PDB file of C-alpha atoms and ligand atoms in Angstrom:
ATOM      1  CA  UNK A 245     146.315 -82.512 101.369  1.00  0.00           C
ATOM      2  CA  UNK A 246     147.160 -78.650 102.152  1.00  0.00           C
ATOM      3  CA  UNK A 247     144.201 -77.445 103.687  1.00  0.00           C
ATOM      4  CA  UNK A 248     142.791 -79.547 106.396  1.00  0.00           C
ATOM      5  CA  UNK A 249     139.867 -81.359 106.800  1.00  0.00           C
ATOM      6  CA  UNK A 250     137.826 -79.983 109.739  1.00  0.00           C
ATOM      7  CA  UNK A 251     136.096 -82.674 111.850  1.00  0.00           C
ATOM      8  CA  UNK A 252     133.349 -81.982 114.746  1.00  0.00           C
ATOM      9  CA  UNK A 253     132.609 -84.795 117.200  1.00  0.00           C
ATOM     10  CA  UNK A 254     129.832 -84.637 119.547  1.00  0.00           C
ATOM     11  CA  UNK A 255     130.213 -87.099 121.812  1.00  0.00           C
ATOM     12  CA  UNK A 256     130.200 -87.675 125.509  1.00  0.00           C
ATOM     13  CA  UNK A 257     132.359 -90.493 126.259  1.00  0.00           C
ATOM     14  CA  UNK A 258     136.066 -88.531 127.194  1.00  0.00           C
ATOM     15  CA  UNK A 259     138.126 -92.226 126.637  1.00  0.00           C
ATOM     16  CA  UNK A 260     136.441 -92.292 122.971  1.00  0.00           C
ATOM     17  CA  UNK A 261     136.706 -88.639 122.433  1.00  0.00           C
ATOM     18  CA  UNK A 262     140.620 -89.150 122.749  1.00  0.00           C
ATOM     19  CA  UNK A 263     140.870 -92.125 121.077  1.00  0.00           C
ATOM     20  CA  UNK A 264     138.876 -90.661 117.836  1.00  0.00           C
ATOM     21  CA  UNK A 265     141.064 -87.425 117.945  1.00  0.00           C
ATOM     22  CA  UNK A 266     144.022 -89.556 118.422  1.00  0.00           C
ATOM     23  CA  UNK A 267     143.878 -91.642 115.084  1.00  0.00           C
ATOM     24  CA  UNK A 268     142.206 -88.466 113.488  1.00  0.00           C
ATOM     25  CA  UNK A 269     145.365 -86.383 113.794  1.00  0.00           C
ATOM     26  CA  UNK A 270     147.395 -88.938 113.327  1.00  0.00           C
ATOM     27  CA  UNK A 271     145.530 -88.860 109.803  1.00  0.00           C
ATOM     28  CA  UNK A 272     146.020 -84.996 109.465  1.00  0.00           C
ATOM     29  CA  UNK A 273     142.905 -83.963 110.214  1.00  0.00           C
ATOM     30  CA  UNK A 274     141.802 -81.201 112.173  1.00  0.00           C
ATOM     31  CA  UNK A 275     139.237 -82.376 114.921  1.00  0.00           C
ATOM     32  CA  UNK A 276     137.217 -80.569 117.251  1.00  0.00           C
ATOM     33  CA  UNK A 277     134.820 -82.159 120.169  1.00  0.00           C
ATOM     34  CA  UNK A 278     131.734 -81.180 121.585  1.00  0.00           C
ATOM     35  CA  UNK A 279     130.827 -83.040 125.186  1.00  0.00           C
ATOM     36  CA  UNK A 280     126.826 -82.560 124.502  1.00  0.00           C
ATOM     37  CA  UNK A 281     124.205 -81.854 121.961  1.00  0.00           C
ATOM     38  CA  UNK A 282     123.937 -78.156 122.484  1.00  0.00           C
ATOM     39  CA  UNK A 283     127.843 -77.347 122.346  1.00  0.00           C
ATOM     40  CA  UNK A 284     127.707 -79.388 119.110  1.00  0.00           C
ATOM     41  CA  UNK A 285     124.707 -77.392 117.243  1.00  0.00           C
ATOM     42  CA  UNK A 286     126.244 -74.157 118.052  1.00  0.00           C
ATOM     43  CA  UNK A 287     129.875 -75.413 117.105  1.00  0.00           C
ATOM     44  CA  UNK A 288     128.808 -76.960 114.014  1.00  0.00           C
ATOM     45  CA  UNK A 289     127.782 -73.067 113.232  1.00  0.00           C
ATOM     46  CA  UNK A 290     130.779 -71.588 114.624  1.00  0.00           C
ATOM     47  CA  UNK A 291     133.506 -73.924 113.220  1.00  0.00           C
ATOM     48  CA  UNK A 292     131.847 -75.163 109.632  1.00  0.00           C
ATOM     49  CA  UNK A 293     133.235 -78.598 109.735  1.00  0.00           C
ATOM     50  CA  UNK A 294     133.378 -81.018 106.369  1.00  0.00           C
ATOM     51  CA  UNK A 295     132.311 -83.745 108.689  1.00  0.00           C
ATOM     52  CA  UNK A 296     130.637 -83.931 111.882  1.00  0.00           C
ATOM     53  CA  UNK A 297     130.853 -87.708 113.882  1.00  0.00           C
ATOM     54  CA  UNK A 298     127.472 -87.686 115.914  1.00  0.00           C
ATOM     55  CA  UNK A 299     127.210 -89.744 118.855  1.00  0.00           C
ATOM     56  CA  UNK A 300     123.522 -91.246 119.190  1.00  0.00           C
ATOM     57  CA  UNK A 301     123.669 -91.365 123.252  1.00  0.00           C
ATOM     58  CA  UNK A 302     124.260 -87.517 124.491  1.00  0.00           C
ATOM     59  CA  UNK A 303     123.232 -86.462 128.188  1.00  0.00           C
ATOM     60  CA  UNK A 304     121.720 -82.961 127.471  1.00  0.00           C
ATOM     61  CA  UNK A 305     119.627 -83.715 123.646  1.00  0.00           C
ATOM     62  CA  UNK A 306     119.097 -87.019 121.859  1.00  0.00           C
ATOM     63  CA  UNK A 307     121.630 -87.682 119.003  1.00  0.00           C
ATOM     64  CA  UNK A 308     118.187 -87.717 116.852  1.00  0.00           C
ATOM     65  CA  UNK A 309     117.003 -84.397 118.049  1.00  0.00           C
ATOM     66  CA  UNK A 310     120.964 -83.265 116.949  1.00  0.00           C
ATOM     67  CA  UNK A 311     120.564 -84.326 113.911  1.00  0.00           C
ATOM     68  CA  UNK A 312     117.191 -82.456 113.232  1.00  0.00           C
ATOM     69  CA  UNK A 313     118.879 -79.112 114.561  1.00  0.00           C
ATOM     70  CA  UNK A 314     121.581 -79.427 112.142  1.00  0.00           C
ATOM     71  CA  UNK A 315     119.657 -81.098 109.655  1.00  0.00           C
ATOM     72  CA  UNK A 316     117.319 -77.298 109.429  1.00  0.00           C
ATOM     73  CA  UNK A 317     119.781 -75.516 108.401  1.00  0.00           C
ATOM     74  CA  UNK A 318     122.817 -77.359 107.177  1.00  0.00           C
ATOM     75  CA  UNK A 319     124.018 -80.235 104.955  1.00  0.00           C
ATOM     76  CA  UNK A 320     127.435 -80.887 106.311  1.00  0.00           C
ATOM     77  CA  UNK A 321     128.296 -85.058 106.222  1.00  0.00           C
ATOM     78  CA  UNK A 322     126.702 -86.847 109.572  1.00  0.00           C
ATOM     79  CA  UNK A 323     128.573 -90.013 110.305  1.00  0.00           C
ATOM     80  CA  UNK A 324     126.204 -91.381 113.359  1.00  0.00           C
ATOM     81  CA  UNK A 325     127.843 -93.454 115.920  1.00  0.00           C
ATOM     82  CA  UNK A 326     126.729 -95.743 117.529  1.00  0.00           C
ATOM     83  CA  UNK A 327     127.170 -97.837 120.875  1.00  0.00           C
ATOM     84  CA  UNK A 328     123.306 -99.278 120.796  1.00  0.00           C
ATOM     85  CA  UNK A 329     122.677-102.554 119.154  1.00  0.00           C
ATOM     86  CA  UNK A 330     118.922-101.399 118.430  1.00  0.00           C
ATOM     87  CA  UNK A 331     118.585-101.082 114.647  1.00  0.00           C
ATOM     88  CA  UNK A 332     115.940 -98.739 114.979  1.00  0.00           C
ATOM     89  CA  UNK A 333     118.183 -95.604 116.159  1.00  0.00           C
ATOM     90  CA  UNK A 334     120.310 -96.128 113.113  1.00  0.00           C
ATOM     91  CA  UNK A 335     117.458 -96.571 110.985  1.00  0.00           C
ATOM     92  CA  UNK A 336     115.998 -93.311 112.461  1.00  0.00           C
ATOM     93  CA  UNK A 337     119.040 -91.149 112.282  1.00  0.00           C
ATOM     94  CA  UNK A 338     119.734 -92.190 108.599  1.00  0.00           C
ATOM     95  CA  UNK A 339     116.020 -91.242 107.831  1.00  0.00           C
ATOM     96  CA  UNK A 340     116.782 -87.932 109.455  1.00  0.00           C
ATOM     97  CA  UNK A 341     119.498 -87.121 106.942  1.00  0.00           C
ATOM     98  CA  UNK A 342     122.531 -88.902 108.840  1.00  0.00           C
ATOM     99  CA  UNK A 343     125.192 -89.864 105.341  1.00  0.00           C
ATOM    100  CA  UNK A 344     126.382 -93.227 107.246  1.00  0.00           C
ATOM    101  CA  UNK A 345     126.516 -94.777 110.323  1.00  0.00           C
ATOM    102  CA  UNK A 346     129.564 -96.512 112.246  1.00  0.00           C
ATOM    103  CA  UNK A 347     128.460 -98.980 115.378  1.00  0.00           C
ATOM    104  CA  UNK A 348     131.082 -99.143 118.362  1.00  0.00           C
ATOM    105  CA  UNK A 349     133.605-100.800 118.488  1.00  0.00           C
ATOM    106  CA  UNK A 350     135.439 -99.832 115.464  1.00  0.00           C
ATOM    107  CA  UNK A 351     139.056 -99.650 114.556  1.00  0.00           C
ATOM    108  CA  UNK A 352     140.614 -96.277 113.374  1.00  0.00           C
ATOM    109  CA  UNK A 353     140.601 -97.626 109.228  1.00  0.00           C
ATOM    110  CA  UNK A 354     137.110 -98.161 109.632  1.00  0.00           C
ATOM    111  CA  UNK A 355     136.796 -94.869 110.649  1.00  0.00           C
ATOM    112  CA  UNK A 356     138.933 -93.292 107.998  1.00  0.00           C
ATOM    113  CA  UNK A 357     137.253 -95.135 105.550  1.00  0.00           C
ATOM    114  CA  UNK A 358     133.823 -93.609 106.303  1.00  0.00           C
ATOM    115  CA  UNK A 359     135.320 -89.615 106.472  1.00  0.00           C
ATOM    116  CA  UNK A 360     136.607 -90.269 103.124  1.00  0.00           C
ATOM    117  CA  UNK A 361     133.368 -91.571 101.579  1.00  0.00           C
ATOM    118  CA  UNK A 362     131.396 -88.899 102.805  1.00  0.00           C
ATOM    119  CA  UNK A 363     133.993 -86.352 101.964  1.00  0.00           C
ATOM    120  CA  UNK A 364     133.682 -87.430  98.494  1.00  0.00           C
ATOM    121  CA  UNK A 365     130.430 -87.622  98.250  1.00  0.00           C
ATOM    122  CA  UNK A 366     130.129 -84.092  99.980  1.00  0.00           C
ATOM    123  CA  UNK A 367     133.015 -82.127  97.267  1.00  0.00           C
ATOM    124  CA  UNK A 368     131.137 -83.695  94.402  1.00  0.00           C
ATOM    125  CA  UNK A 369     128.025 -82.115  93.552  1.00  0.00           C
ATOM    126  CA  UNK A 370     127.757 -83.760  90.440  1.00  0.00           C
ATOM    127  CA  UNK A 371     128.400 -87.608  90.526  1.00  0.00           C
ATOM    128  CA  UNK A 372     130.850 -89.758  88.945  1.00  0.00           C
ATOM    129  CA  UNK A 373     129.432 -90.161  85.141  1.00  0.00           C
ATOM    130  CA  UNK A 374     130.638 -93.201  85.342  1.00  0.00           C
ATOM    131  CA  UNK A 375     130.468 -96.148  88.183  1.00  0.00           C
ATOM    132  CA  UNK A 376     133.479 -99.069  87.869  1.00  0.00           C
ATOM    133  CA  UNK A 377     133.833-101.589  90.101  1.00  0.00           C
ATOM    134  CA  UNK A 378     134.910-105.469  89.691  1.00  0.00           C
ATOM    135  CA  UNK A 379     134.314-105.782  86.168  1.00  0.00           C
ATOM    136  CA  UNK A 380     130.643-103.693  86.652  1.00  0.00           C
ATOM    137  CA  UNK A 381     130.217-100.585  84.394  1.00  0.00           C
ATOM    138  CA  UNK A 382     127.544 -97.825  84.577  1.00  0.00           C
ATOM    139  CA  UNK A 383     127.357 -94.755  82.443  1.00  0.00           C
ATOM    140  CA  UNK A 384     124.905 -92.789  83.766  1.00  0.00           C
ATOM    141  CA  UNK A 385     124.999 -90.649  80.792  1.00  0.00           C
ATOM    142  CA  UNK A 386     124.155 -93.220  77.994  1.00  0.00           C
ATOM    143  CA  UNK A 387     122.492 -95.547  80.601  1.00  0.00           C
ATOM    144  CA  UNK A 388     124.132 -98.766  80.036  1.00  0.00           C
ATOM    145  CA  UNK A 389     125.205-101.525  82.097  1.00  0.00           C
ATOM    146  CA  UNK A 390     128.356-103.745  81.485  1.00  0.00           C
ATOM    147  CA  UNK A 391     129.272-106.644  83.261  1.00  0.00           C
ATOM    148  CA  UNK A 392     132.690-107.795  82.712  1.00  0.00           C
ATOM    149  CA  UNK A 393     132.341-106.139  78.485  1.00  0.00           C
ATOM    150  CA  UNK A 394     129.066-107.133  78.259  1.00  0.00           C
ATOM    151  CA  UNK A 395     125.515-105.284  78.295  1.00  0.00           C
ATOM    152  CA  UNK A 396     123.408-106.040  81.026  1.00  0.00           C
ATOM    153  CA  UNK A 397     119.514-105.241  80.404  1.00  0.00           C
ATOM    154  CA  UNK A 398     117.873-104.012  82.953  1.00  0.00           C
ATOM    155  CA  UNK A 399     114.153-102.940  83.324  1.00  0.00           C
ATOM    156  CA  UNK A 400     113.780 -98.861  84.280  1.00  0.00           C
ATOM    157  CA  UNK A 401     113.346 -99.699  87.660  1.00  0.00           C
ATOM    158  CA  UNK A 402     115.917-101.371  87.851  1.00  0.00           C
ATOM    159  CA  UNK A 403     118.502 -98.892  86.570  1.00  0.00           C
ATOM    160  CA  UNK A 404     116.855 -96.738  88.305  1.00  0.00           C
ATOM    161  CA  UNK A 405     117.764 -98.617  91.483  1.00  0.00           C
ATOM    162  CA  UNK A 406     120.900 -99.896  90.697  1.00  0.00           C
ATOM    163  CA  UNK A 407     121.850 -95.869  89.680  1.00  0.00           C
ATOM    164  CA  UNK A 408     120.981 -94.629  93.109  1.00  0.00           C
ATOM    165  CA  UNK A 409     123.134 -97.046  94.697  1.00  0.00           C
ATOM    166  CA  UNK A 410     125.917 -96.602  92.475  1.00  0.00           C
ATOM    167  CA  UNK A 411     125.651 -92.714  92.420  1.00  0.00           C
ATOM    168  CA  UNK A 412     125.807 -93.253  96.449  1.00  0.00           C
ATOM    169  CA  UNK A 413     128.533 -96.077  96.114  1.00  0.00           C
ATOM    170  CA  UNK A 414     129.685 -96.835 100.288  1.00  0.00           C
ATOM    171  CA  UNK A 415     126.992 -95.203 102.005  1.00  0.00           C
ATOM    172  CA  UNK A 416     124.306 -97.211 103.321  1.00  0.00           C
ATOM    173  CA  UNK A 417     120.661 -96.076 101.925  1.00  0.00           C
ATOM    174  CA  UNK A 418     117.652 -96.949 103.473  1.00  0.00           C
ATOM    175  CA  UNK A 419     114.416 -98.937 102.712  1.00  0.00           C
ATOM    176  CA  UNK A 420     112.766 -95.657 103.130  1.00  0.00           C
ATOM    177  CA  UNK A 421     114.780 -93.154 101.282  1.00  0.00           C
ATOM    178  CA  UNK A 422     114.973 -95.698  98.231  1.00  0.00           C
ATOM    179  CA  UNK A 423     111.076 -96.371  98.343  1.00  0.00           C
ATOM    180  CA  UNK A 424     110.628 -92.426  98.521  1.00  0.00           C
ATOM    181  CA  UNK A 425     113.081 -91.424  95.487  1.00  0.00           C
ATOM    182  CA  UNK A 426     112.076 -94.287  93.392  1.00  0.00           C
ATOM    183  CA  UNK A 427     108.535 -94.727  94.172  1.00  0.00           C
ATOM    184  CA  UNK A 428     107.435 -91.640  95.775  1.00  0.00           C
ATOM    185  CA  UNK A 429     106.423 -90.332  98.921  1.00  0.00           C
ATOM    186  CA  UNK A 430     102.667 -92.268  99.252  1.00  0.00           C
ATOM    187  CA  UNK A 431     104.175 -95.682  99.259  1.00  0.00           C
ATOM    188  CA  UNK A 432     102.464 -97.758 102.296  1.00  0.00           C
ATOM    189  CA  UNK A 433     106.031 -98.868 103.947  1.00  0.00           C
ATOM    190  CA  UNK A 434     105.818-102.244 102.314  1.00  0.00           C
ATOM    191  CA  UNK A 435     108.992-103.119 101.029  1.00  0.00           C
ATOM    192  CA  UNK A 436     108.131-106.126  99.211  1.00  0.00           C
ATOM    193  CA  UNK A 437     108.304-104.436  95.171  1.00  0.00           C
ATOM    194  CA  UNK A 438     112.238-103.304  96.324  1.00  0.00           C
ATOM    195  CA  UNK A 439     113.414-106.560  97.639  1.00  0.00           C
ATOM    196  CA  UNK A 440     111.824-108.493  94.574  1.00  0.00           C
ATOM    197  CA  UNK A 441     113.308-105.835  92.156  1.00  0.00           C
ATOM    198  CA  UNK A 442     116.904-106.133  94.264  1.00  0.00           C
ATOM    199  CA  UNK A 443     116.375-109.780  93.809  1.00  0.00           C
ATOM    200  CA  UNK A 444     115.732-109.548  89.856  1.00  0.00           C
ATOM    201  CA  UNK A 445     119.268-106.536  89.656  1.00  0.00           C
ATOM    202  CA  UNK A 446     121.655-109.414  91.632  1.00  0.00           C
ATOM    203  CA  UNK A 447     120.292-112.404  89.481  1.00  0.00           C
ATOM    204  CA  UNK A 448     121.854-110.053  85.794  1.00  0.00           C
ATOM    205  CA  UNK A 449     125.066-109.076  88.059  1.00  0.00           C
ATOM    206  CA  UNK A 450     126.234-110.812  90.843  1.00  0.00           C
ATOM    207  CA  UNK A 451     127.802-114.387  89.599  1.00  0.00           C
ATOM    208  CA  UNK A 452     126.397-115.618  92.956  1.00  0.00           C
ATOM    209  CA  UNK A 453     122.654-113.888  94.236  1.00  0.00           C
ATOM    210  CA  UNK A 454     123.337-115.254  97.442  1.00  0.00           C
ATOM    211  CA  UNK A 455     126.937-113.579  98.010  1.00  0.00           C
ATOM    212  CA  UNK A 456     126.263-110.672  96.609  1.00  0.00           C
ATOM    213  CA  UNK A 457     129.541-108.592  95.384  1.00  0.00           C
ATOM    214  CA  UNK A 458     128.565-105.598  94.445  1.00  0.00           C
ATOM    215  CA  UNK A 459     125.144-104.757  96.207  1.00  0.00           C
ATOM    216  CA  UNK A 460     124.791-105.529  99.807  1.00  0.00           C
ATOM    217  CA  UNK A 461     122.818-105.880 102.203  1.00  0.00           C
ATOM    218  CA  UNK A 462     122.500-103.744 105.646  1.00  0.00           C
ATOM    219  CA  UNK A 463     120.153-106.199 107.418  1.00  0.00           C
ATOM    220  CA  UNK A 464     117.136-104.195 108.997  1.00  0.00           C
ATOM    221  CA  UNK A 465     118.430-100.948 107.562  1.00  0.00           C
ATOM    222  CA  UNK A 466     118.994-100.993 103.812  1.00  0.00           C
ATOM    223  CA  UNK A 467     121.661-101.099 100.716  1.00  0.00           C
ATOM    224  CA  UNK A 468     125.019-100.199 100.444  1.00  0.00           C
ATOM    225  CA  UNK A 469     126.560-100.695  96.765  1.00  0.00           C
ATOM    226  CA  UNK A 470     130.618-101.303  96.763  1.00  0.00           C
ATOM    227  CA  UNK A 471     132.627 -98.604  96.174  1.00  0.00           C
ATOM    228  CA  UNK A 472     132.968 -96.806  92.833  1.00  0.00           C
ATOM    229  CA  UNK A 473     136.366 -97.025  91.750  1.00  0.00           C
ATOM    230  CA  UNK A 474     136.443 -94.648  88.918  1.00  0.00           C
ATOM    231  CA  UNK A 475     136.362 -92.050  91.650  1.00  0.00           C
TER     232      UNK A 475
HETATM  233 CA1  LIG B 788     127.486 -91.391 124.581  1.00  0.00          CA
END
């Protein structure tokens, strides 16, 4: 890596502030902390980061309310943390345009792992054309499925699913923003027609429904498909 990656955190919390930039440098990235919401809005205009870590709990502004600021005028990567067990924040900040989510405590490859996801997804503006993972093959081009050499059939729905998740392979989506890109904004909340599609998808891939290995689930919040390796 020549150039480094530039990394805002907004967080409070000094002992976690040092401990992020710690393992962060130690990675060779270049990191840069805000204390409170309104130092991170205006750094996140001053110092164009590739990623910005958002802390949920802030003294001055809401996490949330951070994330609409930024959200207004900029698509940089959000990576939401997280010290509150409540689902709901998560859920709120990922419907606000947050790319993942990371709940405290987590250990520094966790971490790492998340930056690079959404650092790929953020340099790619057009996505892999194809997804390969564990034996699973899409090409989004020809639209075919293979599982382990052979075609899968799936209905358009269902490829239409299974595509968003793949073209957003490691980042958690959410029962909302699926229901909104797939079946439009007037959809009354219930999320009954995605679970029983999800449920039809795992029975043609996943040897076992129940232990799913390539689509999982992000109890309360949403989907996150396994990693595309052809990446
Ligand atoms: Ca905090």
């Amino acid at each position: 890596m020549n150039t480094k990656i530039n990394i805002l955190l907004i967080e409070d919390d000094k002992s976690i502030c040092s401990y992020i930039t710690a393992s962060l440098s130690g990675n060779g990235y270049r990191v840069i902390t805000a204390l409170s919401g309104k130092e991170g809005v205006s750094l996140a205009a001053s110092f164009c980061p590739d990623v910005i870590l958002l802390d949920l709990g802030l003294p001055d502004i809401d996490g949330c309310d951070v994330l609409r600021q930024l959200r207004s005028w900029s698509s940089i990567s959000v990576i939401v943390i997280s010290a509150r067990v409540e689902e709901q924040d998560k859920v709120m900040a990922l419907d606000l345009g947050a790319d993942d989510y990371i709940t405290k405590p987590f250990g520094p490859a966790e971490l790492m792992a998340r930056i690079r996801t959404s650092l790929r997804h953020s340099h790619s503006a057009m996505p892999g054309r194809v997804y390969r993972a564990a034996g699973l093959e899409i090409y989004f081009d020809k639209r075919m499925i293979y599982m382990e050499g052979s075609e899968v059939h799936l209905t358009q729905i269902e490829y239409q699913l299974l595509s968003l998740l793949a073209e957003n392979s490691g980042r958690v989506l959410t029962y909302k923003f699926i229901m909104n890109t797939i079946w439009g904004p007037y959809t009354d909340g219930n999320n009954q027609i995605l679970r029983v599609n999800m449920a039809n998808i795992r029975r043609k891939i996943e040897k076992n429904p129940a232990q799913p290995q390539y689509v999982f689930t992000e109890i309360g919040i949403g989907y996150r498909m396994r990693e595309n390796e052809s990446v």
